[in-house]
């Protein structure tokens, strides 16, 4: 062999069996993050997640901003899931200032949250597709997501980072034109989800990459503190919408998809089934939406009548009353949690009576998945790293905050 | 299966301060020496994971407070409950026993609390920085003594 090579003038490099590799930090998938892997042949012996490339210091900044100024800030870590980031924070603030929320506003919160959930799941499935080299799924995911993002734009005024939910209610009302858009979007997405099943989930290549890959058992999922669809794919029927209902979820009828396999395919299918459930919720909300105000009377009374006439009666929009500028909530603390698209999102807010929070703790679903991700990588094949990453729907900016 | 009332009775029987803060939110304050003992007891009652580990800096009292929020996945009676397990330590001795041997899910939160506040968790296998870059070695940004430079709002009144 050596003789042949030297006579032809070619050289050969010996590739070591053991070695270390960096995956990233330049955008390995859904954001900047470095995964340091120690390989033995094709098997990952040790893995370490080097997070922090998109750290925004939300917790420190929150000690220097007024409560209202924090709404746009807390949305930034997960821009494609901003309604939930917004909702969880506002729920914590509402607990401290003890305000009520009108029923219509509660329904509208659920409406926006479910539209956002569908958009986020489509994004996640698209990313999973491109991780596995299935670029059709990537195009479909981002294309189908656009339908739902447009609805959010019509409802809130922004495609992402909507700042739609404010203490005591929501900013804009749901109009019949948006309902019509949503009905069309539901019809379209129902048809499209069938295509997703046929082309993506029943595809033998995709199944080979996902089935029995990255299996997280029920016991491990609980021990590692996994959240959201990843937890439900491991057979734990936990969903904050059912277990501690917020917004209008206690009066809505929906199911929680649970799979017991715990592999990548199950995690993908949970997301697919959740979209169908979200559309069921949207249909119910549009049918049962109660009449009434969308902002608590406590704040609504403070809006000057001229502005009320122009914006609320004319455009069904709320203009922010002066109270919000720099209110001082009483001393105290509150914790809130919502079921964001990627899982349980937890806020812990401590107020010391000043216009700025004393401490705001933001625990996002991807943050909770860091440990599980790292543990699950150990012992798997290097080629499965992308499959596990994609099926977790792990989003680095959300984890770093 | 343990209901919340049983849990409270159990805790009060062991002479630990516990109070309901609101519906579904229970707060327990313990000394750091007893932290592991109480955490083991709570885990046996069905609180199987840590939601968050929060560190707080009280400058006036020169102490740190650490709050573990615990909840349950497996016990359907407790899934709606979040238990805050609080402990505190003085500035002079910023050490707290890690709950990692009991709750693996405390791993990320304890590491982050270490890097942002400089509280050392004894028994944690990986007490290193996590999110922050290298030049934050020995600098603890979430301490109240760490001030950040703020830009004011500039209004040009001549226009």
Short mmCIF file of N, CA and C in Angstrom, two decimals, chain A residues 122-197:
data_model
loop_
_atom_site.label_atom_id
_atom_site.label_comp_id
_atom_site.label_asym_id
_atom_site.label_seq_id
_atom_site.Cartn_x
_atom_site.Cartn_y
_atom_site.Cartn_z
N UNK A 122 -44.08 24.83 14.09
CA UNK A 122 -43.71 24.70 12.68
C UNK A 122 -42.26 25.09 12.46
N UNK A 123 -41.84 26.12 13.16
CA UNK A 123 -40.44 26.53 13.10
C UNK A 123 -39.55 25.39 13.59
N UNK A 124 -39.93 24.80 14.73
CA UNK A 124 -39.13 23.72 15.30
C UNK A 124 -39.05 22.52 14.38
N UNK A 125 -40.18 22.16 13.74
CA UNK A 125 -40.16 21.01 12.83
C UNK A 125 -39.33 21.33 11.59
N UNK A 126 -39.36 22.59 11.15
CA UNK A 126 -38.54 22.99 10.01
C UNK A 126 -37.06 22.84 10.32
N UNK A 127 -36.68 23.27 11.53
CA UNK A 127 -35.28 23.15 11.94
C UNK A 127 -34.88 21.67 12.05
N UNK A 128 -35.80 20.86 12.61
CA UNK A 128 -35.53 19.42 12.69
C UNK A 128 -35.30 18.86 11.30
N UNK A 129 -36.11 19.30 10.33
CA UNK A 129 -35.98 18.82 8.95
C UNK A 129 -34.62 19.13 8.36
N UNK A 130 -34.18 20.38 8.50
CA UNK A 130 -32.92 20.76 7.86
C UNK A 130 -31.74 20.11 8.58
N UNK A 131 -31.89 19.82 9.88
CA UNK A 131 -30.85 19.10 10.61
C UNK A 131 -30.64 17.72 10.00
N UNK A 132 -31.74 17.11 9.55
CA UNK A 132 -31.65 15.76 9.01
C UNK A 132 -31.44 15.79 7.50
N UNK A 133 -31.23 16.95 6.93
CA UNK A 133 -31.01 17.05 5.50
C UNK A 133 -32.27 17.00 4.67
N UNK A 134 -33.43 17.19 5.31
CA UNK A 134 -34.71 17.16 4.60
C UNK A 134 -35.12 18.60 4.34
N UNK A 135 -34.63 19.17 3.24
CA UNK A 135 -34.83 20.61 3.07
C UNK A 135 -36.27 20.97 2.70
N UNK A 136 -37.04 20.00 2.23
CA UNK A 136 -38.46 20.29 1.97
C UNK A 136 -39.16 20.68 3.27
N UNK A 137 -38.87 19.91 4.34
CA UNK A 137 -39.51 20.21 5.62
C UNK A 137 -39.12 21.60 6.11
N UNK A 138 -37.88 21.98 5.85
CA UNK A 138 -37.41 23.30 6.26
C UNK A 138 -38.22 24.39 5.55
N UNK A 139 -38.37 24.23 4.23
CA UNK A 139 -39.12 25.22 3.46
C UNK A 139 -40.59 25.24 3.89
N UNK A 140 -41.16 24.06 4.08
CA UNK A 140 -42.56 23.96 4.49
C UNK A 140 -42.77 24.58 5.86
N UNK A 141 -41.88 24.23 6.79
CA UNK A 141 -42.03 24.74 8.15
C UNK A 141 -42.04 26.25 8.15
N UNK A 142 -41.10 26.84 7.47
CA UNK A 142 -41.02 28.30 7.49
C UNK A 142 -42.13 28.93 6.65
N UNK A 143 -42.53 28.23 5.58
CA UNK A 143 -43.62 28.77 4.76
C UNK A 143 -44.95 28.70 5.49
N UNK A 144 -45.25 27.55 6.11
CA UNK A 144 -46.53 27.38 6.81
C UNK A 144 -46.60 28.25 8.06
N UNK A 145 -45.45 28.51 8.64
CA UNK A 145 -45.40 29.35 9.83
C UNK A 145 -45.83 30.77 9.48
N UNK A 146 -45.49 31.18 8.27
CA UNK A 146 -45.79 32.54 7.83
C UNK A 146 -47.29 32.85 7.93
N UNK A 147 -48.13 31.84 7.64
CA UNK A 147 -49.58 32.02 7.70
C UNK A 147 -49.99 32.47 9.10
N UNK A 148 -49.39 31.82 10.10
CA UNK A 148 -49.77 32.11 11.49
C UNK A 148 -49.14 33.40 11.98
N UNK A 149 -47.92 33.66 11.50
CA UNK A 149 -47.26 34.92 11.88
C UNK A 149 -48.05 36.10 11.34
N UNK A 150 -48.64 35.93 10.15
CA UNK A 150 -49.45 37.01 9.58
C UNK A 150 -50.68 37.29 10.45
N UNK A 151 -51.27 36.22 11.01
CA UNK A 151 -52.41 36.42 11.92
C UNK A 151 -51.97 37.20 13.15
N UNK A 152 -50.81 36.83 13.69
CA UNK A 152 -50.30 37.56 14.85
C UNK A 152 -50.06 39.02 14.50
N UNK A 153 -49.58 39.25 13.27
CA UNK A 153 -49.32 40.61 12.85
C UNK A 153 -50.63 41.41 12.78
N UNK A 154 -51.67 40.77 12.23
CA UNK A 154 -52.96 41.45 12.12
C UNK A 154 -53.53 41.73 13.51
N UNK A 155 -53.31 40.78 14.45
CA UNK A 155 -53.88 40.94 15.78
C UNK A 155 -53.09 41.93 16.63
N UNK A 156 -51.77 41.83 16.58
CA UNK A 156 -50.97 42.60 17.54
C UNK A 156 -50.21 43.75 16.92
N UNK A 157 -50.01 43.73 15.60
CA UNK A 157 -49.27 44.81 14.97
C UNK A 157 -47.83 44.45 14.68
N UNK A 158 -47.36 43.30 15.16
CA UNK A 158 -45.97 42.92 14.90
C UNK A 158 -45.91 41.43 14.62
N UNK A 159 -44.99 41.04 13.74
CA UNK A 159 -44.85 39.61 13.42
C UNK A 159 -44.32 38.84 14.63
N UNK A 160 -43.25 39.34 15.19
CA UNK A 160 -42.69 38.74 16.41
C UNK A 160 -42.51 39.86 17.42
N UNK A 161 -42.04 39.53 18.63
CA UNK A 161 -41.93 40.50 19.73
C UNK A 161 -43.14 41.44 19.75
N UNK A 162 -44.30 40.85 20.02
CA UNK A 162 -45.56 41.56 19.86
C UNK A 162 -45.89 42.54 20.98
N UNK A 163 -45.36 42.30 22.19
CA UNK A 163 -45.73 43.11 23.37
C UNK A 163 -47.25 43.28 23.45
N UNK A 164 -47.96 42.21 23.21
CA UNK A 164 -49.42 42.27 23.07
C UNK A 164 -50.11 42.31 24.43
N UNK A 165 -49.53 41.62 25.40
CA UNK A 165 -50.20 41.45 26.69
C UNK A 165 -49.66 42.48 27.67
N UNK A 166 -50.56 43.21 28.31
CA UNK A 166 -50.16 44.22 29.29
C UNK A 166 -50.85 43.90 30.61
N UNK A 167 -50.34 44.39 31.74
CA UNK A 167 -51.00 44.10 33.01
C UNK A 167 -52.47 44.53 32.97
N UNK A 168 -53.36 43.61 33.22
CA UNK A 168 -54.78 43.92 33.25
C UNK A 168 -55.53 43.59 31.97
N UNK A 169 -54.85 43.17 30.94
CA UNK A 169 -55.56 42.84 29.71
C UNK A 169 -54.65 42.66 28.53
N UNK A 170 -55.19 43.02 27.35
CA UNK A 170 -54.40 42.94 26.12
C UNK A 170 -54.54 44.28 25.38
N UNK A 171 -53.71 44.47 24.37
CA UNK A 171 -53.67 45.78 23.71
C UNK A 171 -54.70 45.95 22.59
N UNK A 172 -55.03 44.89 21.89
CA UNK A 172 -55.92 45.04 20.74
C UNK A 172 -57.01 43.99 20.76
N UNK A 173 -58.09 44.30 20.10
CA UNK A 173 -59.24 43.41 20.08
C UNK A 173 -59.19 42.51 18.84
N UNK A 174 -59.87 41.38 18.96
CA UNK A 174 -59.96 40.44 17.83
C UNK A 174 -61.11 40.89 16.94
N UNK A 175 -60.83 41.15 15.67
CA UNK A 175 -61.88 41.62 14.77
C UNK A 175 -62.38 40.47 13.90
N UNK A 176 -63.59 40.61 13.32
CA UNK A 176 -64.12 39.55 12.44
C UNK A 176 -63.18 39.23 11.28
N UNK A 177 -62.46 40.22 10.77
CA UNK A 177 -61.54 39.96 9.64
C UNK A 177 -60.43 39.00 10.06
N UNK A 178 -59.91 39.16 11.29
CA UNK A 178 -58.85 38.27 11.77
C UNK A 178 -59.40 36.86 11.97
N UNK A 179 -60.67 36.79 12.47
CA UNK A 179 -61.29 35.47 12.66
C UNK A 179 -61.40 34.75 11.32
N UNK A 180 -61.77 35.49 10.28
CA UNK A 180 -61.89 34.90 8.95
C UNK A 180 -60.54 34.36 8.49
N UNK A 181 -59.49 35.16 8.72
CA UNK A 181 -58.12 34.74 8.38
C UNK A 181 -57.75 33.46 9.11
N UNK A 182 -58.11 33.41 10.40
CA UNK A 182 -57.75 32.25 11.21
C UNK A 182 -58.46 31.00 10.72
N UNK A 183 -59.75 31.16 10.34
CA UNK A 183 -60.49 29.98 9.84
C UNK A 183 -59.83 29.43 8.59
N UNK A 184 -59.42 30.34 7.69
CA UNK A 184 -58.75 29.90 6.47
C UNK A 184 -57.42 29.21 6.82
N UNK A 185 -56.70 29.80 7.76
CA UNK A 185 -55.40 29.24 8.15
C UNK A 185 -55.57 27.85 8.75
N UNK A 186 -56.66 27.65 9.52
CA UNK A 186 -56.90 26.33 10.12
C UNK A 186 -57.16 25.31 9.02
N UNK A 187 -58.01 25.67 8.05
CA UNK A 187 -58.29 24.75 6.94
C UNK A 187 -57.01 24.39 6.21
N UNK A 188 -56.21 25.41 5.93
CA UNK A 188 -54.97 25.19 5.19
C UNK A 188 -54.03 24.28 5.98
N UNK A 189 -53.84 24.60 7.29
CA UNK A 189 -52.87 23.86 8.09
C UNK A 189 -53.33 22.41 8.31
N UNK A 190 -54.66 22.21 8.45
CA UNK A 190 -55.15 20.81 8.61
C UNK A 190 -54.75 19.98 7.42
N UNK A 191 -54.95 20.54 6.20
CA UNK A 191 -54.56 19.81 5.00
C UNK A 191 -53.06 19.57 4.98
N UNK A 192 -52.34 20.63 5.36
CA UNK A 192 -50.89 20.60 5.27
C UNK A 192 -50.29 19.60 6.26
N UNK A 193 -50.92 19.46 7.43
CA UNK A 193 -50.38 18.53 8.43
C UNK A 193 -50.44 17.09 7.92
N UNK A 194 -51.46 16.78 7.12
CA UNK A 194 -51.51 15.45 6.50
C UNK A 194 -50.31 15.24 5.59
N UNK A 195 -49.98 16.30 4.81
CA UNK A 195 -48.80 16.21 3.94
C UNK A 195 -47.53 16.05 4.77
N UNK A 196 -47.50 16.76 5.90
CA UNK A 196 -46.33 16.64 6.80
C UNK A 196 -46.16 15.19 7.21
N UNK A 197 -47.25 14.56 7.60
CA UNK A 197 -47.17 13.15 8.00
C UNK A 197 -46.62 12.29 6.87
#
